[in-house]
CSV table of C-alpha atoms in Angstrom, one decimal:
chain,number,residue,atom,x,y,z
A,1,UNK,CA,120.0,133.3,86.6
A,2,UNK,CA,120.1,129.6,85.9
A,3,UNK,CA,123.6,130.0,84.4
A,4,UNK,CA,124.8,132.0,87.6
A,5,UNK,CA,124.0,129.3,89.8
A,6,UNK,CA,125.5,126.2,87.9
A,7,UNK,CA,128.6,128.6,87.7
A,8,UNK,CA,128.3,129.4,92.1
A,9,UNK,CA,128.3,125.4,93.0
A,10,UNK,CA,131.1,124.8,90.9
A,11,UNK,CA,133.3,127.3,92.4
A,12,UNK,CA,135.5,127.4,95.2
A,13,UNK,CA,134.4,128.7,98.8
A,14,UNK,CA,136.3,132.1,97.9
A,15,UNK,CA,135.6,132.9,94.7
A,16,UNK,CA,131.3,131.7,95.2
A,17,UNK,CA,131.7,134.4,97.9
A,18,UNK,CA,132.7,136.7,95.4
A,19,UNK,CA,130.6,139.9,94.3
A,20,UNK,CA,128.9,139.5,91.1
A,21,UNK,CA,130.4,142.1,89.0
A,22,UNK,CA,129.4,140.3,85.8
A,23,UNK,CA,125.6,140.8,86.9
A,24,UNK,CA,125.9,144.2,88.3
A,25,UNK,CA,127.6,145.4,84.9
A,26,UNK,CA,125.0,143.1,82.8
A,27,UNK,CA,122.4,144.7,85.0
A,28,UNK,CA,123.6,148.7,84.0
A,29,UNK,CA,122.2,151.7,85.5
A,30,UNK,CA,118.8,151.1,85.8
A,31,UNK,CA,118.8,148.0,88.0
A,32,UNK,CA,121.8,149.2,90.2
A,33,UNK,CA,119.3,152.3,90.8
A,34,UNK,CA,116.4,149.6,91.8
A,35,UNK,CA,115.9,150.9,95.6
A,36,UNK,CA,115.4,154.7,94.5
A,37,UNK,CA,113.6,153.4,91.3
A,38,UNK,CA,110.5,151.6,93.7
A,39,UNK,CA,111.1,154.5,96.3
A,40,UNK,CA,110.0,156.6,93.6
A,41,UNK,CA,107.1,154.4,92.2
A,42,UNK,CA,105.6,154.3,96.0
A,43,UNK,CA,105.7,158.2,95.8
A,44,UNK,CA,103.8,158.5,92.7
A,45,UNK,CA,101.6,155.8,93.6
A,46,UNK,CA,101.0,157.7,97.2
A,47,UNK,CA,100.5,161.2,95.4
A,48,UNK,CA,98.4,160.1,92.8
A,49,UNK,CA,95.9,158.3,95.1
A,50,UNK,CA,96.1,161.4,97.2
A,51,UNK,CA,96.0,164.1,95.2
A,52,UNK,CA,93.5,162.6,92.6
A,53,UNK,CA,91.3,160.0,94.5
A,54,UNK,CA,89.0,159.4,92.0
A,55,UNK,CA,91.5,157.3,90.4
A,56,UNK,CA,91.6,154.9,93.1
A,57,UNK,CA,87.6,155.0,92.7
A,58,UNK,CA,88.0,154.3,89.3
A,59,UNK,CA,90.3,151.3,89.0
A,60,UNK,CA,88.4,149.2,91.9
A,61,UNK,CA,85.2,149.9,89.3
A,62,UNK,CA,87.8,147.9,86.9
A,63,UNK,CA,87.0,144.5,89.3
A,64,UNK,CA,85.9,141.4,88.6
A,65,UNK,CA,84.6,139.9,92.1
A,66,UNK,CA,87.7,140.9,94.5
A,67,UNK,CA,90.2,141.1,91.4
A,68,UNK,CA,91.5,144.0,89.9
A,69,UNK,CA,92.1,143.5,86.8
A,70,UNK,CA,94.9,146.3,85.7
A,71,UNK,CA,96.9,144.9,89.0
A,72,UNK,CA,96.6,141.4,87.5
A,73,UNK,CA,98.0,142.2,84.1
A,74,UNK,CA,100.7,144.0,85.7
A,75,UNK,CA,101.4,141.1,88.3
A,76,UNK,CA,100.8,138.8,85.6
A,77,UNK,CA,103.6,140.5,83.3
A,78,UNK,CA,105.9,141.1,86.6
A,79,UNK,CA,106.0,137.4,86.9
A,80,UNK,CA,106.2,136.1,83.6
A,81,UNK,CA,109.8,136.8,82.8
A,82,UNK,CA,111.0,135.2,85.8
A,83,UNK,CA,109.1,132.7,85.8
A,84,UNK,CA,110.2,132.1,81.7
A,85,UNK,CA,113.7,131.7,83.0
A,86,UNK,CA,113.4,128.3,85.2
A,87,UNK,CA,114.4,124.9,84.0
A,88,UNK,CA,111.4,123.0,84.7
A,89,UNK,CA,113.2,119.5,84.2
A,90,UNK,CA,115.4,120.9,87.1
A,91,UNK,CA,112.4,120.8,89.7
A,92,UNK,CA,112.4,117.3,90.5
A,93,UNK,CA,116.0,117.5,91.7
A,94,UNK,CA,114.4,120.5,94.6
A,95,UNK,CA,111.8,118.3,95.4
A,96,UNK,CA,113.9,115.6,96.2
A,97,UNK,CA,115.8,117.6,98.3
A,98,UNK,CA,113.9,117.0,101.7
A,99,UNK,CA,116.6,119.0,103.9
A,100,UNK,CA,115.7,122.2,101.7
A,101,UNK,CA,112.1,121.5,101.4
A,102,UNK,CA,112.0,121.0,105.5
A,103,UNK,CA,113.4,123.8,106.3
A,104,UNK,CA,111.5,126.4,103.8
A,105,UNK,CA,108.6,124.9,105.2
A,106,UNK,CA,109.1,125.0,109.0
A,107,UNK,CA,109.4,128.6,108.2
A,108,UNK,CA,106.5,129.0,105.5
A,109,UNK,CA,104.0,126.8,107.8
A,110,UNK,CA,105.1,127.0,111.3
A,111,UNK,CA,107.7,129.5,112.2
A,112,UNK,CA,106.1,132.4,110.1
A,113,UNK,CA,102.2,132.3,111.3
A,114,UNK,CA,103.4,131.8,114.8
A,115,UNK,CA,105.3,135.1,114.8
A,116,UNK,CA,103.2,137.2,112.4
A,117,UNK,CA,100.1,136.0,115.0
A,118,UNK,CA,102.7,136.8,118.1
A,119,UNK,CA,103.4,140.1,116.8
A,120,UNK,CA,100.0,140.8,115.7
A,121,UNK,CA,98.3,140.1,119.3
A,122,UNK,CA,101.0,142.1,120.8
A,123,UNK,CA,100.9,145.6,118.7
A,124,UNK,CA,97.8,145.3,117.5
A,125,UNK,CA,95.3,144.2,120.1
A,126,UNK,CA,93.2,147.2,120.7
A,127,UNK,CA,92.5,147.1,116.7
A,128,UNK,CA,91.0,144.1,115.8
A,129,UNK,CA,90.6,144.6,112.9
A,130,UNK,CA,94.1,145.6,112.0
A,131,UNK,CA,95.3,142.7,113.9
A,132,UNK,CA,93.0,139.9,111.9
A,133,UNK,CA,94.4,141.6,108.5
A,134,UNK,CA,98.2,141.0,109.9
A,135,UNK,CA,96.5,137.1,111.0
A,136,UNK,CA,95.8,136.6,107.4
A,137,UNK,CA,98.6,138.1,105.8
A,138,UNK,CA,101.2,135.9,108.0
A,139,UNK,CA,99.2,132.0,107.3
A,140,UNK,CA,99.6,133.0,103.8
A,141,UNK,CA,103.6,132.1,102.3
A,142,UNK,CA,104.7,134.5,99.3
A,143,UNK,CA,104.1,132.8,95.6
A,144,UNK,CA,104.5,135.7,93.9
A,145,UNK,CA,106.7,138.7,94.4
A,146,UNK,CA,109.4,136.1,96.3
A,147,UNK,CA,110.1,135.1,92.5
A,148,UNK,CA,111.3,138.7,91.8
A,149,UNK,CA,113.0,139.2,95.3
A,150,UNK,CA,114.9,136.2,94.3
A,151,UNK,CA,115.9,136.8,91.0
A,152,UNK,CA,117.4,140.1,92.0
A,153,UNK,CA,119.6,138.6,94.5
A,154,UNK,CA,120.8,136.3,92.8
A,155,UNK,CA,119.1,133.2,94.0
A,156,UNK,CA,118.1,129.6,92.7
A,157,UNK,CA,115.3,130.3,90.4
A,158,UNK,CA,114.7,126.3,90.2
A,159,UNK,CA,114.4,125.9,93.5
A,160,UNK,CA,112.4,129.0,94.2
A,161,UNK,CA,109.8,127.9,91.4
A,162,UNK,CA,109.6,124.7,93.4
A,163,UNK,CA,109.0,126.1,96.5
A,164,UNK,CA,106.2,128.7,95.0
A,165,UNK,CA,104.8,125.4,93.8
A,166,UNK,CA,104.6,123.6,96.9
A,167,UNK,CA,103.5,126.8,98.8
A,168,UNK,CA,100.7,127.5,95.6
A,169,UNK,CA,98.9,123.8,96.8
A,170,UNK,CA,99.5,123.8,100.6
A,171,UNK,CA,97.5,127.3,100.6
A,172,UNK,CA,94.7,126.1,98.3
A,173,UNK,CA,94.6,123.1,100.8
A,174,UNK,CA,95.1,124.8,104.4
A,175,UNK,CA,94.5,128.6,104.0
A,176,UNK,CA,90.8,128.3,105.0
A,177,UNK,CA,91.7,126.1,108.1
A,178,UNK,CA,94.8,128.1,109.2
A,179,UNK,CA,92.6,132.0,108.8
A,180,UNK,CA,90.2,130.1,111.5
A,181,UNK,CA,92.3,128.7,113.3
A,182,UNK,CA,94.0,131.5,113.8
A,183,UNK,CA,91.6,134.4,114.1
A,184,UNK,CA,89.3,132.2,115.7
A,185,UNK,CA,90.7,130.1,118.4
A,186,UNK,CA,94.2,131.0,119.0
A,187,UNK,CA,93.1,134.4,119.2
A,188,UNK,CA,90.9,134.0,121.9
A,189,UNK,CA,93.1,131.9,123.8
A,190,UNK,CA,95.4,134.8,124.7
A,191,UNK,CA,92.6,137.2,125.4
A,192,UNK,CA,92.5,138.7,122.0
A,193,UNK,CA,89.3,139.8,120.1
A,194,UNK,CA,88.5,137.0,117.9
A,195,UNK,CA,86.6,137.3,114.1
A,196,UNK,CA,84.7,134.7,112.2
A,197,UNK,CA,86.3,133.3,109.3
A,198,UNK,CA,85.0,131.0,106.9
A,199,UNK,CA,86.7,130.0,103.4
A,200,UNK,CA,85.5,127.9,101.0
A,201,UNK,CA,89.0,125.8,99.1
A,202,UNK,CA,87.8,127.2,96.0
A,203,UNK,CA,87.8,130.7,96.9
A,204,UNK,CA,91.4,130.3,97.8
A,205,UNK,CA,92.3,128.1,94.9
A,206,UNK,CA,90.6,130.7,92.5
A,207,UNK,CA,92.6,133.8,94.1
A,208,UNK,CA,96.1,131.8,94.2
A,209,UNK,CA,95.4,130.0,90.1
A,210,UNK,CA,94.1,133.3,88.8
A,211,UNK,CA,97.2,135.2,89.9
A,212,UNK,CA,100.1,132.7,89.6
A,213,UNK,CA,98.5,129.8,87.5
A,214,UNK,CA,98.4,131.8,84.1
A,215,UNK,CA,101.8,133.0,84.7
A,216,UNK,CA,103.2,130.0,85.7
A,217,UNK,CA,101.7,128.2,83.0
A,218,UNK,CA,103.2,130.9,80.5
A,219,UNK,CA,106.3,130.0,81.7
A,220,UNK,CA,106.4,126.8,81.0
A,221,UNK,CA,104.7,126.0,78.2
A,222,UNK,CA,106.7,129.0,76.4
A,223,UNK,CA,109.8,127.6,77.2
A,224,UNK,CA,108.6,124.5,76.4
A,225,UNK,CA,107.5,125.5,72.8
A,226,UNK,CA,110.1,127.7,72.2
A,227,UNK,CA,112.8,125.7,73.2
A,228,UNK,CA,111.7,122.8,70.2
A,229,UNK,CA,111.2,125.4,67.7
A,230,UNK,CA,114.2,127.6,68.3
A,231,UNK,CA,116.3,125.8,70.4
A,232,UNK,CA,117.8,126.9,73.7
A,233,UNK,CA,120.8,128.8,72.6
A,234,UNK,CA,118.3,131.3,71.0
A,235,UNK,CA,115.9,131.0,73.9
A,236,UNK,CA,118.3,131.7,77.0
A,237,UNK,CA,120.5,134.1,74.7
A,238,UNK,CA,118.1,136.1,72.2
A,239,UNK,CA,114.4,135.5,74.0
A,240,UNK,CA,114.8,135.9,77.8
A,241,UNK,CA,117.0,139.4,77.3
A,242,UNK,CA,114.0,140.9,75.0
A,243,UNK,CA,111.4,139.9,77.8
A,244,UNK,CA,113.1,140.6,80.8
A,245,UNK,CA,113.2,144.1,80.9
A,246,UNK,CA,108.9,143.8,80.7
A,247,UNK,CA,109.1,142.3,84.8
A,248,UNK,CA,110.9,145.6,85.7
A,249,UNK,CA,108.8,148.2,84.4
A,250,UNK,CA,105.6,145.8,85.3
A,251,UNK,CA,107.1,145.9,88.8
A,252,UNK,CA,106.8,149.5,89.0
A,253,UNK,CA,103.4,150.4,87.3
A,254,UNK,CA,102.2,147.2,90.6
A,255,UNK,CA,103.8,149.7,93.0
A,256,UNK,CA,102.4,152.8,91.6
A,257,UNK,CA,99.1,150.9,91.3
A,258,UNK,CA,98.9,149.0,94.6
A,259,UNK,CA,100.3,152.9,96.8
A,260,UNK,CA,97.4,154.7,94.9
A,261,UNK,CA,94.6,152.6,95.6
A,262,UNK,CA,95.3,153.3,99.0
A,263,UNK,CA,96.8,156.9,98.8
A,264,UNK,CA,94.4,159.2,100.2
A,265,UNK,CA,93.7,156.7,103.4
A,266,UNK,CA,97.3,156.7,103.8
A,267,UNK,CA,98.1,160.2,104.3
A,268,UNK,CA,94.7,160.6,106.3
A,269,UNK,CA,95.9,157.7,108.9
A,270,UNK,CA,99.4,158.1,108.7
A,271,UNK,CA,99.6,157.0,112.6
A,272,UNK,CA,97.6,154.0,111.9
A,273,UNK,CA,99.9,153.0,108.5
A,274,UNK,CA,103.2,153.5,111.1
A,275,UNK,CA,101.3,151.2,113.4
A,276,UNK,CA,100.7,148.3,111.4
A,277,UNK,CA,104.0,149.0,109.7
A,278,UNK,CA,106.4,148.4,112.9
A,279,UNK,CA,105.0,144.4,113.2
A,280,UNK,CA,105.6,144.1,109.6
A,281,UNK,CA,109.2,145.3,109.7
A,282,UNK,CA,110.1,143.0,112.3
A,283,UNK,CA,108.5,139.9,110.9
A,284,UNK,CA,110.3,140.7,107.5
A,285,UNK,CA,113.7,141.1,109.4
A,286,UNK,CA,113.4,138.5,112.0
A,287,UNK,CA,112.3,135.7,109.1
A,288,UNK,CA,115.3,137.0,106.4
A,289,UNK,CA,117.9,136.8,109.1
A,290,UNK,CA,117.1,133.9,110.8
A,291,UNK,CA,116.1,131.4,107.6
A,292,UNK,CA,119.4,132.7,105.6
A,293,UNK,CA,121.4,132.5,108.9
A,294,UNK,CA,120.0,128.6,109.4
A,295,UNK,CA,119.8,127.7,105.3
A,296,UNK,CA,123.9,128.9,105.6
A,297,UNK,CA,124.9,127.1,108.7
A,298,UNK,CA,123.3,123.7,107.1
A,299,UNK,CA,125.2,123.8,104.3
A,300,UNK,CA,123.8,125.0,101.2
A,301,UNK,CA,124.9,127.5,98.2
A,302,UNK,CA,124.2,131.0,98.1
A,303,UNK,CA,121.7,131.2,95.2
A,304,UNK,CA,119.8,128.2,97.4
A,305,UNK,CA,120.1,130.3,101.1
A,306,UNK,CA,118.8,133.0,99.0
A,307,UNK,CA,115.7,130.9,97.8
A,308,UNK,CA,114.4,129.8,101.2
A,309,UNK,CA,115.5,132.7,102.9
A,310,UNK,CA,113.3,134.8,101.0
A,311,UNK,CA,110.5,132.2,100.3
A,312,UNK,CA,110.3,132.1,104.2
A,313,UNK,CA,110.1,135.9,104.4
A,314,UNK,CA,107.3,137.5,101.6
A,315,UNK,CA,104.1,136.7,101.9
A,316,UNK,CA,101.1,136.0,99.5
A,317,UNK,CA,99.3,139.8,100.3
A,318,UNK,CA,97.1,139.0,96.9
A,319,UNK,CA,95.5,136.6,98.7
A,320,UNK,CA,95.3,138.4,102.2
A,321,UNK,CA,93.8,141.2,100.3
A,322,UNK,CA,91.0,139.6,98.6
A,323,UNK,CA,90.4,137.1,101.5
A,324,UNK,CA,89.9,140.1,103.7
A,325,UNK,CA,88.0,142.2,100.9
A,326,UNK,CA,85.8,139.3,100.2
A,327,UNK,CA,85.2,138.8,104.2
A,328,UNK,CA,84.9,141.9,105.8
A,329,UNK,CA,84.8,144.8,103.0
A,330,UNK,CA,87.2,147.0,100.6
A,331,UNK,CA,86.3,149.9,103.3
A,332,UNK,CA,87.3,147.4,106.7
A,333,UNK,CA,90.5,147.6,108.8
A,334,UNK,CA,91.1,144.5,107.7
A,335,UNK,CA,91.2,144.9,103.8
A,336,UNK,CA,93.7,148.3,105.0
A,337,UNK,CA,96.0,146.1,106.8
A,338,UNK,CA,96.2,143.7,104.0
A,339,UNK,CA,97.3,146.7,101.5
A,340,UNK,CA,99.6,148.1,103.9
A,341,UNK,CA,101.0,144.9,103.9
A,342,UNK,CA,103.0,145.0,100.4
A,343,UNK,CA,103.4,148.7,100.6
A,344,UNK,CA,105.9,147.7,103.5
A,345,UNK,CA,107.1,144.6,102.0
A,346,UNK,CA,108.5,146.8,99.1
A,347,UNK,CA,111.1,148.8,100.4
A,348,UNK,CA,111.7,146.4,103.0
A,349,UNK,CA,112.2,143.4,101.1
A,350,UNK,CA,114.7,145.3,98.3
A,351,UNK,CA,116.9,146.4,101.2
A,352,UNK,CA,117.4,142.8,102.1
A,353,UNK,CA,117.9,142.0,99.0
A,354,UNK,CA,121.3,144.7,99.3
A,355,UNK,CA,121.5,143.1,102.5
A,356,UNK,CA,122.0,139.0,101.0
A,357,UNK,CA,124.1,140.7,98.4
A,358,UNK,CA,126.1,141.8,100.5
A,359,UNK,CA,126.2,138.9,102.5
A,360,UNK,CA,127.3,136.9,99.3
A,361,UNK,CA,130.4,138.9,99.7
A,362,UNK,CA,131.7,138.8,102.9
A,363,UNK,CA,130.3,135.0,103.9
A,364,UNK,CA,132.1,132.0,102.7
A,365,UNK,CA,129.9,129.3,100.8
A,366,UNK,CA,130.7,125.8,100.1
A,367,UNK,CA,131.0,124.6,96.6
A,368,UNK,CA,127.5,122.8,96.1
C-alpha cells in the first residue's frame, strides 16, 4: 500500500488518475468479488442469528464486561495486517501536516456529530432511544474498520494510521463530555427527549485500548522486530503477502458475527432496522462526498483524499456499542441502534469504496 502511494505522488496528473490495474490483478478474484463476498457474510450472519438464536445467546455468554471476546479476536486479526503494513517513521511527516490534520478533524469533531445529531433529532425523535444510540454513534470518529476501508481503496495507510492515532486519544479525552453534551443538553434545546449520560475516561480508554491498542501495538513492534532481524525486503515482500490474506477472511467471520448477534431482532423489526438505517445512509454519503470533494479541491493526492475522506466518514460503533450496552442495556433501543450501526456501514462504506475508485479514474490529481 505504502509502495502504491510513493509511486501516485511521483506521477504525473494523468497517469496518478490512472486505474490501478496492477492492484486489481495483484488483488485476483477474490478481492474484485469483495461487495458480493460481505453481501454474503451479512446473509449468513442474518440467517444464522435468525434461524438459530441461541447462538447469539451463546456468544454474548462468551463476554467479558461489555466485550465479546470472539468479535475481538476477529477485529483484532482484521486489523493487524493493515496495520503491519504502515511505516511508523513516516507518521511524523502526517502530523506535521496541519492542513490535513485540520481538515480530518473539522470533519471527525465538528462537522460529523453536528449532522449525525441533526439527522438523528429529525428521523428519530419519537424513539428516543433509537435517536441517543445514533447520538453516540456519530461523537465517536472510526479507529478501526476506516483502516480496512482505506486500504482497499487505495489510500495513505501512513496517514490513516496517524489519524486513527489522533482520533484513538481525542475519544479517550472527550467521548464522555461530547455523549452529555449531546444527549443531554443539545438535545433538549431543540425539543428532543433527552437521556442521562455519564462516562468515566477510563471506561472509554479501556473500550478504545482493548480493541485498537493490541493491534496497533502488534503492528509496530512486529515490524519493528522483524524488520532488524530479516530486513525489509523480506518483510514487505515475503511477510506482509502471507498475513494479509488473514484481515480478509477476519473481516468476514466480524460480519457474520456482528449480523447474527442481532439476527432474529432484525427480521422481527424490520421497519425499525429501515428506520434507523435511512439517517445512517445519508450521514455516510453526505460525509464521503463532501470530505473527498474538499480534501481534492485543496490539493492533496489520491491515496491522501482517500485517507480523510474516509477517516471523516466511519465511525467507532465498538465503542457506541459497549457505551450504550454498558449505559442502558444489551436488550435497550439504544444498544440496537448502535449494532445496526455497522450492519449499515458495511455495504455502505464498500460501495464508496467502488465509488473513490472510480473517482481515482476519472478525477485529475496533482503530483504530491
Amino acid at each position: 500500500m505504502t509502495r502504491e502511494t510513493s509511486a501516485n505522488t511521483a506521477e504525473a496528473p494523468s497517469e496518478a488518475a490512472a486505474p490501478p490495474t496492477g492492484t486489481a490483478v495483484r488483488l485476483g478474484m477474490r478481492d474484485r468479488l469483495l461487495t458480493l463476498w460481505i453481501f454474503l457474510a451479512m446473509a449468513a450472519g442474518i440467517l444464522l442469528g435468525a434461524v438459530v438464536p441461541g447462538v447469539s445467546d451463546a456468544l454474548n455468554l462468551i463476554s467479558v464486561g461489555t466485550t465479546n471476546i470472539p468479535l475481538a479476536i476477529c477485529m483484532m486479526l482484521m486489523l493487524y495486517p493493515p496495520l503491519a503494513k504502515v511505516r511508523y517513521s513516516e507518521l511524523p511527516k502526517v502530523f506535521r501536516n496541519v492542513r490535513a490534520l485540520g481538515l480530518m478533524l473539522l470533519f471527525c469533531a465538528v462537522i460529523g456529530p453536528l449532522l449525525m445529531f441533526l439527522l438523528a433529532t429529525t428521523f428519530l425523535r419519537d424513539q428516543p432511544e433509537y435517536m441517543t444510540g445514533l447520538i453516540l454513534i456519530g461523537i465517536a470518529p472510526c479507529i478501526a474498520m476506516v483502516i480496512v476501508w482505506n486500504g482497499l481503496a487505495g489510500g495513505d495507510a501512513e496517514w490513516c494510521a496517524g489519524f486513527v492515532a489522533v482520533n484513538a486519544i481525542l475519544q479517550v479525552l472527550l467521548y464522555g463530555p461530547m455523549a452529555w453534551l449531546f444527549a443531554t443538553r443539545l438535545t433538549a434545546l431543540v425539543g428532543a427527549p433527552s437521556v442521562s449520560v455519564s462516562l468515566s475516561v477510563g471506561d472509554v480508554a479501556g473500550t478504545v485500548a482493548f480493541y485498537l491498542g493490541i493491534p496497533f501495538a502488534a503492528g509496530a513492534l512486529g515490524r519493528l522486530a522483524l524488520e532488524r532481524l530479516k530486513g525489509r525486503d523480506w518483510y514487505e515482500g515475503t511477510f506482509l503477502p502471507r498475513v494479509s490474506p488473514v484481515s480478509f477472511a477476519a473481516l468476514l467471520a466480524t460480519i457474520v458475527l456482528m449480523f447474527s448477534l442481532k439476527g432474529q431482532q432484525i427480521v422481527h423489526l424490520p421497519l425499525d432496522t429501515v428506520r434507523i438505517a435511512v439517517p445512517l445512509v445519508i450521514y455516510f454519503v453526505v460525509m464521503f462526498f463532501c470530505s473527498f470533494v474538499l480534501a481534492h479541491a485543496t490539493g492533496f493526492t489520491y491515496p491522501q483524499t482517500s485517507a480523510i475522506a474516509f477517516t471523516a466518514t466511519g465511525n467507532n460503533f465498538e465503542l457506541a456499542i459497549a457505551v450504550a450496552v454498558a449505559t442502558f442495556g444489551l436488550a435497550s433501543g439504544e444498544a440496537f441502534a448502535a449494532v445496526v450501526g455497522p450492519l449499515i456501514e458495511v455495504p455502505s462504506l464498500i460501495l464508496l469504496v467502488n465509488a473513490a475508485l472510480a473517482m481515482r479514474r476519472r478525477m485529475s490529481w496533482p503530483r504530491g
